[in-house]
Structure formats: structure tokens, C-alpha cells
Short mmCIF file of C-alpha atoms and ligand atoms in Angstrom, two decimals:
data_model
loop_
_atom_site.label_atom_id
_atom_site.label_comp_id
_atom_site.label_asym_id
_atom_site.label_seq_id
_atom_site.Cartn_x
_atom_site.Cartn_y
_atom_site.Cartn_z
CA UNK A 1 38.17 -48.43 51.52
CA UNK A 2 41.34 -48.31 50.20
CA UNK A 3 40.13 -49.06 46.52
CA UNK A 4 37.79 -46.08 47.05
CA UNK A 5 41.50 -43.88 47.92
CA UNK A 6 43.02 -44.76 44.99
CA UNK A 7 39.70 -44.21 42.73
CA UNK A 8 39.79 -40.67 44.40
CA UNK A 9 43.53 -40.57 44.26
CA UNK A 10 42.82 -41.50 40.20
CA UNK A 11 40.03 -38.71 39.81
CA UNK A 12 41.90 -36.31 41.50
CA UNK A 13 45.01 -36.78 39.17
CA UNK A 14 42.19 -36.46 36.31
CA UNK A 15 40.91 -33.58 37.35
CA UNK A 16 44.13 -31.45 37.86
CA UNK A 17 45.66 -32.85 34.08
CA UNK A 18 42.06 -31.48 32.54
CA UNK A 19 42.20 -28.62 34.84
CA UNK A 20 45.75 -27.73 33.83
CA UNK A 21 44.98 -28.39 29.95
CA UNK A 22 41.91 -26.71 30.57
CA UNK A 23 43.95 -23.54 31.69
CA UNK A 24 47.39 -24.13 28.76
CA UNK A 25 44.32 -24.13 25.84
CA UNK A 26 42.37 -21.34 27.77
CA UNK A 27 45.36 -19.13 27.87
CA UNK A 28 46.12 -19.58 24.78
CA UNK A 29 42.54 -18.77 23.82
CA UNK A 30 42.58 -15.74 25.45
CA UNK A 31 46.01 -14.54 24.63
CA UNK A 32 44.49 -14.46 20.54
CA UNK A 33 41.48 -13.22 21.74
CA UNK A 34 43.45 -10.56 23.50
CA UNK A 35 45.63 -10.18 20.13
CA UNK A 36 42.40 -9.96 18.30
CA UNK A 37 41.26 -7.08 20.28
CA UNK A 38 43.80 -4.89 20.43
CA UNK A 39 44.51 -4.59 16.76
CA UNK A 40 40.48 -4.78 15.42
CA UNK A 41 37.82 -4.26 18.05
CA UNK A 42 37.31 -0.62 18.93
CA UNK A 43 34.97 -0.78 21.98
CA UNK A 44 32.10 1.97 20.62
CA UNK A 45 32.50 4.79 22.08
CA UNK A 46 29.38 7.98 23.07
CA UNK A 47 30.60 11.33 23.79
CA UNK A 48 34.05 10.12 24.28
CA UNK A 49 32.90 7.47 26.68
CA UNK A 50 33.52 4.02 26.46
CA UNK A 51 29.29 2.54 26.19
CA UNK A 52 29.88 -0.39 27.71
CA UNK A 53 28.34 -1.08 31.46
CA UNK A 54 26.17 2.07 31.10
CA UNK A 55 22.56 1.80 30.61
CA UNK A 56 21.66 4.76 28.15
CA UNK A 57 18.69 7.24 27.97
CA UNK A 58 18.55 10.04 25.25
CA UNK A 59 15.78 12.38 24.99
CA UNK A 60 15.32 16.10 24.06
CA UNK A 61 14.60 19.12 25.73
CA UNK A 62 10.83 19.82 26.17
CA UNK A 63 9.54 23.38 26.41
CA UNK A 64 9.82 24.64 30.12
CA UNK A 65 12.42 22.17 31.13
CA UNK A 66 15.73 23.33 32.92
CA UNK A 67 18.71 21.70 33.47
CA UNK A 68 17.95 21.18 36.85
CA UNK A 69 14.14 19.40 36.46
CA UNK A 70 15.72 16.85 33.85
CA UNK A 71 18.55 15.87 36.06
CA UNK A 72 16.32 15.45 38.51
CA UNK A 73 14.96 13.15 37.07
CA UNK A 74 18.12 11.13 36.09
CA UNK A 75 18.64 10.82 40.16
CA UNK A 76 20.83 13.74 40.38
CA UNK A 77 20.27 15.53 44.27
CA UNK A 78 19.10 18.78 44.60
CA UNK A 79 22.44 19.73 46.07
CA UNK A 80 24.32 18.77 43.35
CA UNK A 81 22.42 20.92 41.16
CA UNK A 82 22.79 23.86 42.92
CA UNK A 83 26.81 22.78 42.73
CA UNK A 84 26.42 22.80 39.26
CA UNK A 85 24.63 26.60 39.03
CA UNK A 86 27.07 27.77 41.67
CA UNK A 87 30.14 26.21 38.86
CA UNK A 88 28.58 28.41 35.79
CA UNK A 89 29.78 31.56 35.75
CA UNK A 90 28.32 34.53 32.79
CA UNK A 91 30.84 33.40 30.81
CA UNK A 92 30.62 30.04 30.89
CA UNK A 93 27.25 29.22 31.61
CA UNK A 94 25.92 25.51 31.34
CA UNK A 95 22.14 25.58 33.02
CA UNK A 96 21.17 27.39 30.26
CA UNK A 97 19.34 24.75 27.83
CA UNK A 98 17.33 25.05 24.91
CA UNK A 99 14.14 23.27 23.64
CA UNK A 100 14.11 20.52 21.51
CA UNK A 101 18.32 19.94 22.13
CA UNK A 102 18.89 16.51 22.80
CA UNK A 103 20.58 15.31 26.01
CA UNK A 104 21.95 11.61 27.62
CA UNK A 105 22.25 10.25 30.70
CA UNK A 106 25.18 7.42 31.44
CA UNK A 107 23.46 5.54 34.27
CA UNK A 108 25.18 3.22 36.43
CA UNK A 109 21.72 1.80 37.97
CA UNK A 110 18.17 2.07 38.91
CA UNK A 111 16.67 3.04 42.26
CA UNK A 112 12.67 3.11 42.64
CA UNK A 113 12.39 3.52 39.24
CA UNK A 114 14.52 6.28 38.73
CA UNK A 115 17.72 5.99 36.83
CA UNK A 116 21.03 7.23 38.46
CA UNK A 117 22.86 9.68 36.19
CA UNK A 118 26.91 9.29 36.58
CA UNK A 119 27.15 11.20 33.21
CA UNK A 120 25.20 13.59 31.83
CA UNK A 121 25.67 15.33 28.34
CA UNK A 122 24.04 18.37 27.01
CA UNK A 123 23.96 19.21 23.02
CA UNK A 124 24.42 22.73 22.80
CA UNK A 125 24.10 22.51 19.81
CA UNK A 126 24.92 20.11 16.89
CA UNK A 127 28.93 20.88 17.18
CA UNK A 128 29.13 21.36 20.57
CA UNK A 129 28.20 19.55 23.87
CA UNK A 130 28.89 19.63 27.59
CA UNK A 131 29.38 16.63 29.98
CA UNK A 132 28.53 16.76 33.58
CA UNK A 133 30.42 14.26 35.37
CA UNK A 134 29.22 12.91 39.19
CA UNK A 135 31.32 9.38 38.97
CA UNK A 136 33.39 11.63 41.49
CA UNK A 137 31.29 11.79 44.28
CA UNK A 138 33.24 14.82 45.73
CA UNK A 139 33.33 16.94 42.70
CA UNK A 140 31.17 17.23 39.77
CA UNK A 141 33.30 17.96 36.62
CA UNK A 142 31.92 19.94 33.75
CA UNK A 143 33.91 20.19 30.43
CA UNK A 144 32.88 21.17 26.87
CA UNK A 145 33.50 19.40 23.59
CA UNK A 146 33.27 20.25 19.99
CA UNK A 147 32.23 17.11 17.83
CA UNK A 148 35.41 17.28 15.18
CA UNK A 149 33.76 18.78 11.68
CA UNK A 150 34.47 17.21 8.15
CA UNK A 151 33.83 19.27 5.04
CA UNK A 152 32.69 17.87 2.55
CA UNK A 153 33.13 18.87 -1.17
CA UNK A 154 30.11 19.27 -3.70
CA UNK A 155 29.04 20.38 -6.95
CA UNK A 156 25.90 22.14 -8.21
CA UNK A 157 24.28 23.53 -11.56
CA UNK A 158 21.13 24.56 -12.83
CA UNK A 159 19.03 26.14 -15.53
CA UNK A 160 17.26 28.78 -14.62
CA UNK A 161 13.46 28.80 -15.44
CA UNK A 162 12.11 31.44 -13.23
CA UNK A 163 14.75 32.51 -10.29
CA UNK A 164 17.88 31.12 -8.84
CA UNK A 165 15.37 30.32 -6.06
CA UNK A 166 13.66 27.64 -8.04
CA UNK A 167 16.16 26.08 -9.66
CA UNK A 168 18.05 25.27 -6.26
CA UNK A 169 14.75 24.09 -4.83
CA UNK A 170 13.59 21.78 -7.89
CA UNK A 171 17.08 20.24 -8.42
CA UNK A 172 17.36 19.52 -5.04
CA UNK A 173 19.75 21.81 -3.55
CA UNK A 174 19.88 23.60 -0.10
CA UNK A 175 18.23 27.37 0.42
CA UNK A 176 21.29 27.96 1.96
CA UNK A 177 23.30 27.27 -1.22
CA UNK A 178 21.45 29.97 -3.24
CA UNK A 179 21.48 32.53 -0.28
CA UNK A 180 25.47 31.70 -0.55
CA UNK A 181 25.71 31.71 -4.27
CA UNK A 182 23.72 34.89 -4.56
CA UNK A 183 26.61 36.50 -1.80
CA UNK A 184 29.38 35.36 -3.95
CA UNK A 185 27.63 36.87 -7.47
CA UNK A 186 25.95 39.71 -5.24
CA UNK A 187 28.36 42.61 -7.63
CA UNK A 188 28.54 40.30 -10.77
CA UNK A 189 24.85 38.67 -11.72
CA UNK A 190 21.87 40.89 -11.37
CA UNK A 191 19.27 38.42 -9.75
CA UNK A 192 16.34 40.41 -10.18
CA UNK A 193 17.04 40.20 -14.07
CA UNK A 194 17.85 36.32 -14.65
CA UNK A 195 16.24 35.35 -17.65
CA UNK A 196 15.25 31.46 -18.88
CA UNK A 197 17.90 29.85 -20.15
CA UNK A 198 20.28 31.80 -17.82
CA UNK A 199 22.79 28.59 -16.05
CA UNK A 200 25.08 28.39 -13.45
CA UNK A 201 28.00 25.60 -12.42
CA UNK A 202 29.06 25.78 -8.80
CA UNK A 203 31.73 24.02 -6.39
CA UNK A 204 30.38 24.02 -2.94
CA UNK A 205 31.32 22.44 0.33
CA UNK A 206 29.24 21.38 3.09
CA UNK A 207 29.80 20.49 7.18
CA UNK A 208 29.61 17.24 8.85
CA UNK A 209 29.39 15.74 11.97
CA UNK A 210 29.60 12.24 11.29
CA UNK A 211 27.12 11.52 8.91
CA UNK A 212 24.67 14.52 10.06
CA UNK A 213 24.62 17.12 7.74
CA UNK A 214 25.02 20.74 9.82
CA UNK A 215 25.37 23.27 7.17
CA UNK A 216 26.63 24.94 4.21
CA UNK A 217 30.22 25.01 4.46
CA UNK A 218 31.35 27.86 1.10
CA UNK A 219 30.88 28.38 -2.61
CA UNK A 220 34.53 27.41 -3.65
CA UNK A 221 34.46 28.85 -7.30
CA UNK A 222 32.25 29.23 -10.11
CA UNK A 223 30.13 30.51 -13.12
CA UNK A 224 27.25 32.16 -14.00
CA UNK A 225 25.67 32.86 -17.57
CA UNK A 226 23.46 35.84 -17.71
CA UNK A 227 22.91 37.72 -20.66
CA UNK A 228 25.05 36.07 -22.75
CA UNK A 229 28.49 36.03 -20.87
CA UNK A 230 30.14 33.94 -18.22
CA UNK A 231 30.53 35.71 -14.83
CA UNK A 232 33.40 33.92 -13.09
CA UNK A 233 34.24 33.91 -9.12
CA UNK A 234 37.92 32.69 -9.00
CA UNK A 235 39.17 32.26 -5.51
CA UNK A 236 42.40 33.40 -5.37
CA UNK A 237 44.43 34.42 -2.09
CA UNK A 238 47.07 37.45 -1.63
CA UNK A 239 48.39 39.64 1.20
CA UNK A 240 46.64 36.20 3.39
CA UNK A 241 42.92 36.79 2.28
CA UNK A 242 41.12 34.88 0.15
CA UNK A 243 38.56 36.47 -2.28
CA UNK A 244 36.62 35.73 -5.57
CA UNK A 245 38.11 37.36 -9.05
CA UNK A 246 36.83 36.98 -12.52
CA UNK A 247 38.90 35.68 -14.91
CA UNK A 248 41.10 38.65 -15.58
CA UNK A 249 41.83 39.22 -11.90
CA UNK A 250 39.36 41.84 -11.14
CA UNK A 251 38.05 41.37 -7.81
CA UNK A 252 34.11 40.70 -7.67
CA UNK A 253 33.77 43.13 -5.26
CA UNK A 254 32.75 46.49 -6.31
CA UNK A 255 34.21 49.37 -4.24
CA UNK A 256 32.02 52.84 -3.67
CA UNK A 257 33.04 56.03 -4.65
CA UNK A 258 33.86 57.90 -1.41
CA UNK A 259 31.79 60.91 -2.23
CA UNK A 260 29.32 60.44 -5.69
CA UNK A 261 30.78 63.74 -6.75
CA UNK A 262 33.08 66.64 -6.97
CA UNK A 263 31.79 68.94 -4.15
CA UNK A 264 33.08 71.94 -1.92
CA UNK A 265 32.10 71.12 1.62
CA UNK A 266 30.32 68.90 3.89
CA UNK A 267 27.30 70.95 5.16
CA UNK A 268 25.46 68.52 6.96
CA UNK A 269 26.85 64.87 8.60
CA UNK A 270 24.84 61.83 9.28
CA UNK A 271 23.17 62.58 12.88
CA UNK A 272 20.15 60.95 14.91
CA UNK A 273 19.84 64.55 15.76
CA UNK A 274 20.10 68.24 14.30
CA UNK A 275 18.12 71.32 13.84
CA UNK A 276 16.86 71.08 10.29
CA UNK A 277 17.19 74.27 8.24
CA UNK A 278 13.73 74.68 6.84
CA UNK A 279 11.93 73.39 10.13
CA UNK A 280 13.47 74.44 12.45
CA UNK A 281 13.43 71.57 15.01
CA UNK A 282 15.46 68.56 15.90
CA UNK A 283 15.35 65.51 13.30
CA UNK A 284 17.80 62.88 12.45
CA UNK A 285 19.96 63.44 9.43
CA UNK A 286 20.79 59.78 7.92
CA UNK A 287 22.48 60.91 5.26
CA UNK A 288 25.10 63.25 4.16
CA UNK A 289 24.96 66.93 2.17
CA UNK A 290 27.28 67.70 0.08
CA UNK A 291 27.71 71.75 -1.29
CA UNK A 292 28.32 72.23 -4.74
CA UNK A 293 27.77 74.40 -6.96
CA UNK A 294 24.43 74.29 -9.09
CA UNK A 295 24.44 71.58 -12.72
CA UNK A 296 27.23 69.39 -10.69
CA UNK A 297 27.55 65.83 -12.05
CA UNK A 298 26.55 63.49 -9.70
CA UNK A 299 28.09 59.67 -9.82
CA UNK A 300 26.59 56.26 -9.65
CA UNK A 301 28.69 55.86 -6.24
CA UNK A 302 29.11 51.65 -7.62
CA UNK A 303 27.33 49.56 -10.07
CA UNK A 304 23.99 48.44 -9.88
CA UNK A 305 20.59 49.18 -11.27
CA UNK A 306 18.57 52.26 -10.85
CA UNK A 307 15.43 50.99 -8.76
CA UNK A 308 13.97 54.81 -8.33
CA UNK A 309 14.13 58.02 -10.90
CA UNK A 310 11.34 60.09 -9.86
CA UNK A 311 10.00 63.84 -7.82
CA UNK A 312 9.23 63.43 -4.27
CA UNK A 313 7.93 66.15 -2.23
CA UNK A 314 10.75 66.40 0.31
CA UNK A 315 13.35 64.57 -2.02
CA UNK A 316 12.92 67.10 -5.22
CA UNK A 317 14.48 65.11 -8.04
CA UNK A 318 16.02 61.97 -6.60
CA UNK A 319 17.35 58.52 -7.71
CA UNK A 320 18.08 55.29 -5.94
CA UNK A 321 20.27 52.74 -7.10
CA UNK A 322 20.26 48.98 -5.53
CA UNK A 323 24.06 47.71 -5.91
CA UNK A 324 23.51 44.39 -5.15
CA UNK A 325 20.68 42.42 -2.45
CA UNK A 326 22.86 44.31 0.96
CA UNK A 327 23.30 47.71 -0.85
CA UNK A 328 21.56 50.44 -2.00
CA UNK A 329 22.26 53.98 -2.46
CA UNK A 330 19.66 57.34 -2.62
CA UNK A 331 20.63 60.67 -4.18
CA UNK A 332 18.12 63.34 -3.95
CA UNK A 333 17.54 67.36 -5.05
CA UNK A 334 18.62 67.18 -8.66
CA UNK A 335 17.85 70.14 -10.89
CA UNK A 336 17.82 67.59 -13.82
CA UNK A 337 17.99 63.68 -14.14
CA UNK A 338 20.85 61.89 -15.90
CA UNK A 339 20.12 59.61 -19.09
CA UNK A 340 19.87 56.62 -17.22
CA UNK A 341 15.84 55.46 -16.33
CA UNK A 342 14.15 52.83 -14.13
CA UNK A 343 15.79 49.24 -14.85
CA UNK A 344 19.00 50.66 -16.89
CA UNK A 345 22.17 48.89 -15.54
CA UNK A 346 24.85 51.64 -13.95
CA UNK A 347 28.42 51.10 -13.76
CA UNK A 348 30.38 53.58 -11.14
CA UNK A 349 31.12 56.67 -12.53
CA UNK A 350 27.70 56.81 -14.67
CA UNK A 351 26.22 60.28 -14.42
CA UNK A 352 22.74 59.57 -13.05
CA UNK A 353 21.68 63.44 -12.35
CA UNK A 354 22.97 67.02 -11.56
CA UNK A 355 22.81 68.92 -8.49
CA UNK A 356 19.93 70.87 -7.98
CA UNK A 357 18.07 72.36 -5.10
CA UNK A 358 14.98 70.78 -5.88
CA UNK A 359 12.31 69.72 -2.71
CA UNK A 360 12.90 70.66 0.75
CA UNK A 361 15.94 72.37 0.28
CA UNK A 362 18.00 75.95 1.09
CA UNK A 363 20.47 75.19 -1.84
CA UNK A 364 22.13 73.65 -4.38
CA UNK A 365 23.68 70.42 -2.62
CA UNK A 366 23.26 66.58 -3.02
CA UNK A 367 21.73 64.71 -0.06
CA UNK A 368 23.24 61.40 -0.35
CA UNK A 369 22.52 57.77 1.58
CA UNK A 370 23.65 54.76 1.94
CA UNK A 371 21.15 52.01 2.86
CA UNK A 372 22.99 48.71 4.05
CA UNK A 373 20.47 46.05 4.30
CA UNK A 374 17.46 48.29 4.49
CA UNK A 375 18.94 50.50 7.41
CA UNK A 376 20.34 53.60 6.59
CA UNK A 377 23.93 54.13 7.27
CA UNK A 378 26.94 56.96 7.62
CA UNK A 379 28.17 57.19 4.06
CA UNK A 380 31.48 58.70 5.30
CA UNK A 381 32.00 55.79 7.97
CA UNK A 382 31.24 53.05 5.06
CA UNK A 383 33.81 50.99 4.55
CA UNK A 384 33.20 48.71 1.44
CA UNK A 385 35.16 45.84 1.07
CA UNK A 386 38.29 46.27 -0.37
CA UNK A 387 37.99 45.37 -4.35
CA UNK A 388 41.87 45.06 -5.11
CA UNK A 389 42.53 43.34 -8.50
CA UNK A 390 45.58 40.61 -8.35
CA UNK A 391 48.67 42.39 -8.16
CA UNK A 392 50.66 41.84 -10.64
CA UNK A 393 53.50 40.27 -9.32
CA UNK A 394 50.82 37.42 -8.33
CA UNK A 395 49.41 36.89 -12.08
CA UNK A 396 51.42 34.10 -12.85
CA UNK A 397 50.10 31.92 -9.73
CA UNK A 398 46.62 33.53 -10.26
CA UNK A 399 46.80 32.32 -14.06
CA UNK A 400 47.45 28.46 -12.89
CA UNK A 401 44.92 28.30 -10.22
CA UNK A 402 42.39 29.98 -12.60
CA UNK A 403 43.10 27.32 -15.08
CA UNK A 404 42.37 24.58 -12.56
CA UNK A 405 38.92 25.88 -11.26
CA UNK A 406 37.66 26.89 -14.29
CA UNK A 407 38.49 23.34 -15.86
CA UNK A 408 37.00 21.86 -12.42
CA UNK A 409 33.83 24.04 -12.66
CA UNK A 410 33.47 23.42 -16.54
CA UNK A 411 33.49 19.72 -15.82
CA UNK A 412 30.47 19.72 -13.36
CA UNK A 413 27.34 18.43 -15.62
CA UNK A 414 24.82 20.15 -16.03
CA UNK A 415 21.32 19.18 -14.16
ZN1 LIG B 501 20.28 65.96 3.58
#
């Protein structure tokens, strides 16, 4: 017995020095591990939520699903969803989900077979997302988030074989590039007349959410060859806006004369509805008449090409010129035509015909419109965008920032 005591008396003294070195090495263990953490491991994160301890569904929105018949199915109660319509005001309404937008559910567990949502986030779309939060059981928080957005910078360049079009596709680049490349040139290159050969260099951005690609972010600066000159967008920004200038400082944009000629009055407005002179009843006047007298020049109103030179019934003599792919103009009842036919390149100012009476009309005057993306539009409520060239006072800045982009855009090779 009492040799068995002091064995136990022995293995208990054991025990507590391996239990007690067990515990100095262990804290020391964990005090690097600790160390270790702090400064490297990141725990990953979803939404803005820790993952760890969740399990995770993601799925998308199928056709004919609402918010309500997918939470359901996460374990969320009928109540609760009802909470949630109750919470979404018109202006800040969150049942309203699309198809195909992907959603998760943070689950804590499983009951029956049916997962038990704590968190539940919504993609609005690929920016922006909304959380529902029932770890609360009280209150169900909703808050939306914006996914932070890097931009990132790119070059392009092509030769152009058969359109703008093309050349994007085949080397690769976005439709959305060309759409914004053919804004940017819209009053410089004519891209109904590109011709093989015909190149352009380009500094682009684009927008990122983490490594998904969302969309085009802007054309930055730079050049087009088309019939044997380089067109140039400079960005340059005074008075706090930023716009594109060639390399003189002429803006790209193109204003519009305010009326295409010298006349004496106004004698009819743009109107859904008036009594029209020769038939007597109510039509809509999209357009506006200008008096004057008989033989009047009439102006290109911008540059462009002349699309239409030819006698319509109602229209008499009449001419249309497209500015660029948002604008075109229409100028109708010339007694004559100026020298200027189908295809001819117009600058403002251009005499394109005289004022006649010709067609459905009571006298010498010029029915003009202005068509803005196929819809016709108030000519005298048109406000172009302002075309100011670089003051002077801001050449000398203008001058060095030119000099960068254009050596930036001259070193992009060519595809
Ligand atoms: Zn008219």
C-alpha cells in the first residue's frame, strides 16, 4: 500500500511537470502562432463577412422567382418576409430582383433539409449588392454596398480593312470600345467613309471589380488617320470640364449655327400641334420656318456630309445633312440647290441651297429640322455642346499635356 502512494505520489508529480511544460511550450506556441496571424493571415472575407463557420450556397435568380420564394427556401419565415417588404419603401426598394442575378445565403445550420439563412445577399447588379441580415432575431437589417471599382488602363490600334466595326472585333477588342471611340471622333472621322489602310491608336480604360471585367471605363486620348491626316482627341480640362481638342486646341466638338441663315422672322415654331396653312387642319410642326426673302443663302448649320439633295413632293427642293452618327439636320423649299451633291463633305457655313418656296408651301421661307438620334427635335431649344477652343491663357499647360499624350498614343504598336 504505501509503495503504491508514493508510485501515485511519483506519477502525479510527473504528470503536473509535463502538464506545466506542456502548457510553458504551448503558450509559447500559440503566442507565435498568434504573432503569425495578426501580421499575415487575413481570414477571407465574402461580402464583407468573415467566411468562416458559415456554410455557403450561391445560386442565381431563375425566371419567376421573388425575393420572398428564394428566402424561403433558405429557412427564412413568412413573417420575416413580409418585415422585409414592409422595410422597402419606393425609394429604396430591395424585393425587387432580377433574373439570372446571383444571390448567397450565410447559413448557420440545417433543419429537415433546409438550410437556415442568417445572411442573405442580393447582387443588384455587378457593383452593387444588398445584405439582409436575421443574426438579430428582433430586427432584420438591410444595408447596401458598392463592390469598390478599379480602372484599369489600356491601349488599342487597328488597321482598318472594312469598318471600325471589324477591326475592333478581329483584333480582339470590346463593341463597346468602338461605340466609345466612334463618340469621341463622332465631329472629326467620317465613319461611313473609312477607307483600307485608314489606322487608329487609342488609350482606353476599363472597370473592375476584382478580377471581373464590368465595362468600358473612357477613351483617354487618341488618333485617327483618315484620308491622309491625323485626327487627334487631346483631353485637356478648363473652367473644371474635361473635353477632347485636336492638336491646335480646337475643341472636337462642332457647335450648330443657331439659325442656318440670315432671316426676318420666325413664322412657324416647333409644335405637336398647329393649323397648317395649306390644309387647313391640326398637324404637328417638328421643325422651324424661317421668313426670308426669296434667293437667301442657306448654311450647312455644322459639318458633316450631305446624305439627301433631291425634290420631294411636300419638301420642294430639300437637303439633309448627317453631322455625325447622333445628328442630322433637314432643310427643305429651296428655289435652287447649292454646289455641294450627295457624299460631298460640308463644313459650317457651306452654302448648300437658297430659299425658295418650292413644295407645299405659301412662301419663300426655309423649313428647317433638327433630327437628334432619329427623333426630330426643337431647333431653337438645341443646345449643342459647347465647342470652346483652349483659351489662351491655358496654351502653355495645353501644349505640355499635348506633348505627353501624343508621345503616349504614338508609342502604342500597332496590331
Ligand atoms: Zn415648316
Amino acid at each position: 500500500m504505501k509503495k503504491k502512494s508514493l508510485y501515485i505520489i511519483i506519477a502525479i508529480v510527473v504528470i503536473t511537470i509535463v502538464v506545466a511544460l506542456a502548457v510553458v511550450f504551448l503558450k509559447q506556441k500559440t503566442s507565435v502562432v498568434e504573432n503569425v496571424e495578426v501580421v499575415e493571415v487575413k481570414i477571407p472575407e465574402l461580402y464583407g463577412e468573415p467566411i468562416e463557420g458559415w456554410i455557403l450556397y450561391t445560386d442565381t435568380v431563375r425566371s419567376g422567382d421573388f425575393l420572398g420564394t428564394i428566402m424561403g427556401r433558405y429557412g427564412i419565415s413568412p413573417q420575416q418576409i413580409d418585415k422585409i417588404a414592409k422595410m422597402s419603401s419606393d425609394t429604396f426598394n430591395t424585393t425587387l430582383i432580377n433574373p439570372g442575378r446571383p444571390f448567397t445565403v450565410f447559413a448557420d445550420t440545417v433543419i429537415d433539409s433546409i438550410p437556415q439563412a442568417k445572411i442573405f445577399v442580393y447582387e443588384n447588379t455587378a457593383v452593387k449588392f444588398t445584405k439582409y441580415d436575421f443574426r438579430n432575431p428582433d430586427t432584420i437589417l438591410i444595408e447596401k454596398f458598392r463592390k469598390p471599382i478599379d480602372t484599369v488602363n489600356l491601349e488599342a490600334s487597328g488597321v482598318i480593312e472594312t469598318s471600325l466595326w471589324n477591326a475592333m472585333i478581329n483584333n480582339g477588342y470590346s463593341w463597346e470600345l468602338a461605340l466609345a471611340m466612334s463618340q469621341t471622333f463622332a465631329w472629326t472621322v467620317d465613319f461611313y467613309a473609312l477607307q483600307p489602310g485608314d489606322w487608329f491608336k487609342v488609350l482606353y480604360s476599363e472597370l473592375f471589380v476584382g478580377d471581373k471585367r464590368i465595362s468600358i471605363g473612357e477613351v483617354q486620348a487618341g488618333v485617327f488617320y483618315q484620308g491622309g491626316k491625323e485626327l487627334w482627341a487631346i483631353p485637356f480640362t478648363q473652367d473644371s470640364t474635361q473635353c477632347f481638342f485636336d492638336t491646335i486646341g480646337n475643341s472636337m466638338r462642332k457647335t450648330f449655327l443657331l439659325a442656318p441663315l440670315e432671316y426676318t422672322h420666325i413664322s412657324s415654331r416647333y409644335s405637336n400641334a398647329r393649323m397648317h396653312p395649306i390644309f387647313h387642319k391640326v398637324t404637328e410642326h417638328l421643325a422651324v420656318d424661317f421668313s426670308a426673302p426669296m434667293g437667301t443663302p442657306v448654311y450647312a448649320a455644322s459639318d458633316g456630309t450631305i446624305t439627301t439633295r433631291t425634290f420631294g413632293t411636300g419638301a420642294g427642293y430639300y437637303v439633309a445633312i448627317r453631322h455625325n452618327s447622333v445628328y442630322t439636320t433637314v432643310y427643305m423649299h429651296f428655289s435652287r440647290f447649292g454646289e455641294y451633291n450627295v457624299g460631298d463633305r460640308v463644313s459650317q457655313g457651306d452654302v448648300i441651297g437658297y430659299v425658295g418656296s418650292t413644295g407645299w408651301s405659301t412662301g419663300p421661307h426655309l423649313h428647317y429640322e433638327v433630327h437628334e438620334n432619329g427623333r426630330k427635335i426643337d431647333p431653337l431649344k438645341f443646345e449643342p455642346p459647347p465647342a470652346e477652343p483652349v483659351d489662351s491663357s491655358n496654351l502653355e499647360r495645353f501644349n505640355e499635356e499635348k506633348r505627353y499624350w501624343i508621345d503616349k498614343v504614338n508609342s502604342v504598336k500597332m496590331k
